[in-house]
Coordinates of C-alpha atoms in Angstrom, one line a residue:
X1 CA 15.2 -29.7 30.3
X2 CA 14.3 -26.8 28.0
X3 CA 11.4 -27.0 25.4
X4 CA 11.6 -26.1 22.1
X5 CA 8.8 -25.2 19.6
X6 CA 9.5 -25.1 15.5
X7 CA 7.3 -22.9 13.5
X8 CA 7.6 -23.5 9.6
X9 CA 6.5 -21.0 6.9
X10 CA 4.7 -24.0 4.1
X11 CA 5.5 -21.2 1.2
X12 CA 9.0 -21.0 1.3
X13 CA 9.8 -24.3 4.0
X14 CA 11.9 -21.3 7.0
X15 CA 12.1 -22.9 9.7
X16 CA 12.3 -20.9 13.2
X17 CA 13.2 -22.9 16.1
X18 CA 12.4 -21.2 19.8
X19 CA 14.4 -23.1 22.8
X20 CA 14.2 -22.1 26.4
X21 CA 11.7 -22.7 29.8
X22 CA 7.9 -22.4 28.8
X23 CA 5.5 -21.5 30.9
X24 CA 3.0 -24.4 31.5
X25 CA -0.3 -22.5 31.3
X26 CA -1.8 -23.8 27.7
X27 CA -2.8 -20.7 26.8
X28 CA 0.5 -19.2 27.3
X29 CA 1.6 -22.1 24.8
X30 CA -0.3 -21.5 22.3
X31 CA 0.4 -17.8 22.3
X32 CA 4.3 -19.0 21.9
X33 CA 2.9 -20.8 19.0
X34 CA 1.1 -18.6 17.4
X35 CA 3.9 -15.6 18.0
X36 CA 6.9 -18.1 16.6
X37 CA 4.1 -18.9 13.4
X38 CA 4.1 -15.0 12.7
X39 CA 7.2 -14.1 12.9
X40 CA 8.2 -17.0 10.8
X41 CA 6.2 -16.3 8.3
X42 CA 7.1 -12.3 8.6
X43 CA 11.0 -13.5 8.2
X44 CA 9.4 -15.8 5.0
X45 CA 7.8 -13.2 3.3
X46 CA 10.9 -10.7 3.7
X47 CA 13.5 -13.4 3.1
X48 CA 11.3 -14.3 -0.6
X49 CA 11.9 -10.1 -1.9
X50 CA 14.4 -10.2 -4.7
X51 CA 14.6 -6.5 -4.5
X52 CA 17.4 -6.0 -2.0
X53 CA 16.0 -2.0 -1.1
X54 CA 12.2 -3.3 -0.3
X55 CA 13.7 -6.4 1.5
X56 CA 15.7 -4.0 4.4
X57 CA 13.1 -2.3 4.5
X58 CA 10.8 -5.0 6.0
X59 CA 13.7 -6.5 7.8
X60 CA 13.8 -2.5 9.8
X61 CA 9.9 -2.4 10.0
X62 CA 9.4 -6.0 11.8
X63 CA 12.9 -4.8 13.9
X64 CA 10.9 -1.7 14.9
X65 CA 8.0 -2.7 15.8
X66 CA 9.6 -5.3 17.5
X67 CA 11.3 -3.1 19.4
X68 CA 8.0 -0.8 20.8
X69 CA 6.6 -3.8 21.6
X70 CA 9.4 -5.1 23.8
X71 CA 9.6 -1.0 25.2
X72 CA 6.2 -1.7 26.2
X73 CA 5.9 -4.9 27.9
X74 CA 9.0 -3.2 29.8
X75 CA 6.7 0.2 30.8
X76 CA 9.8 2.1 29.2
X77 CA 7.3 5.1 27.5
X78 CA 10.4 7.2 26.9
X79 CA 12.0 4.6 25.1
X80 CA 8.2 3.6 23.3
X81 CA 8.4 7.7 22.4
X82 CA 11.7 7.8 20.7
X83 CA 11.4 4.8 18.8
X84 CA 7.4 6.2 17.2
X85 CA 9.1 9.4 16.3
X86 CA 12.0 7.9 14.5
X87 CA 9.7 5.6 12.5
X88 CA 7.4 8.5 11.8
X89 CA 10.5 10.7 10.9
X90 CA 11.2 8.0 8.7
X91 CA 8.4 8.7 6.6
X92 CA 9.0 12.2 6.7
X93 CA 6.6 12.9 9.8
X94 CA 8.3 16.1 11.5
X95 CA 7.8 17.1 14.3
X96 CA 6.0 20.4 13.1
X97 CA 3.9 17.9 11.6
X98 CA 3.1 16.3 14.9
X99 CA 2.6 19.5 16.8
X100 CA -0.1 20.4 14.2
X101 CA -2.0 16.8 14.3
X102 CA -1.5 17.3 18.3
X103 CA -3.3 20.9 17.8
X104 CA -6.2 19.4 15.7
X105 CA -6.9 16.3 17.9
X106 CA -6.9 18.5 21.0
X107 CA -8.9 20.8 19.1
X108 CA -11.7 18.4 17.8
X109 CA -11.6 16.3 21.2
X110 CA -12.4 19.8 23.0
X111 CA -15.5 20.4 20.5
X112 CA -16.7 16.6 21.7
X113 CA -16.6 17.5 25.0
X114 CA -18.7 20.9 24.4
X115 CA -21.5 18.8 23.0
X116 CA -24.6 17.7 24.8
X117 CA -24.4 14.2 26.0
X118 CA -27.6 12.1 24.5
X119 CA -30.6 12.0 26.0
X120 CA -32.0 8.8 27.8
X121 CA -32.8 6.2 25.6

């Protein structure tokens, strides 16, 4: 018999129901718990906008990063890739952009690894 958890936003009363075969581990529960409270009350605060623009917009941003997280759990780092540079292109991120942030990180990391390491303590 499947189990079923209901998390419910108290602000606006949305209720999300999650069915299917739990893992018995407690601490595996309580992470289903505390994942179905979030996104409940994510799917709350987007579902009280009355601005229809600002509304898709969090309904794309939760889908997202919704989606990288489920890339990673899978190890897909291609798929983790395309789906950070079309949320950064987004925001009008190119990828000249990212080539030049890429330069200055490389370029600042190298300096830290020309310095000294600290002395004994």
């Amino acid at each position: 018999m499947p189990n079923q958890y209901a998390a419910t936003d108290t602000r606006t009363g949305l209720e999300v129901t999650i069915t299917g075969e739990f893992p018995e581990d407690p601490e595996d529960r309580v992470r289903i718990a505390r994942t179905s409270t979030l996104f409940t009350r994510l799917m709350a605060t987007i579902l009280d906008m009355d601005d229809a623009t600002p509304r898709r917009e969090g309904f794309r941003a939760v889908e997202t990063q919704l989606e990288i997280a489920d890339a990673l759990l899978r190890r897909e780092m291609d798929e983790v890739q395309r789906l950070i540079r079309e949320t950064l292109s987004s925001m009008g991120i190119t990828e000249d952009h990212l080539s030049e942030i890429e330069a200055e990180l490389r370029r600042q990391l190298g300096q830290l690894g020309d310095e000294e390491p600290p002395g004994p303590v």
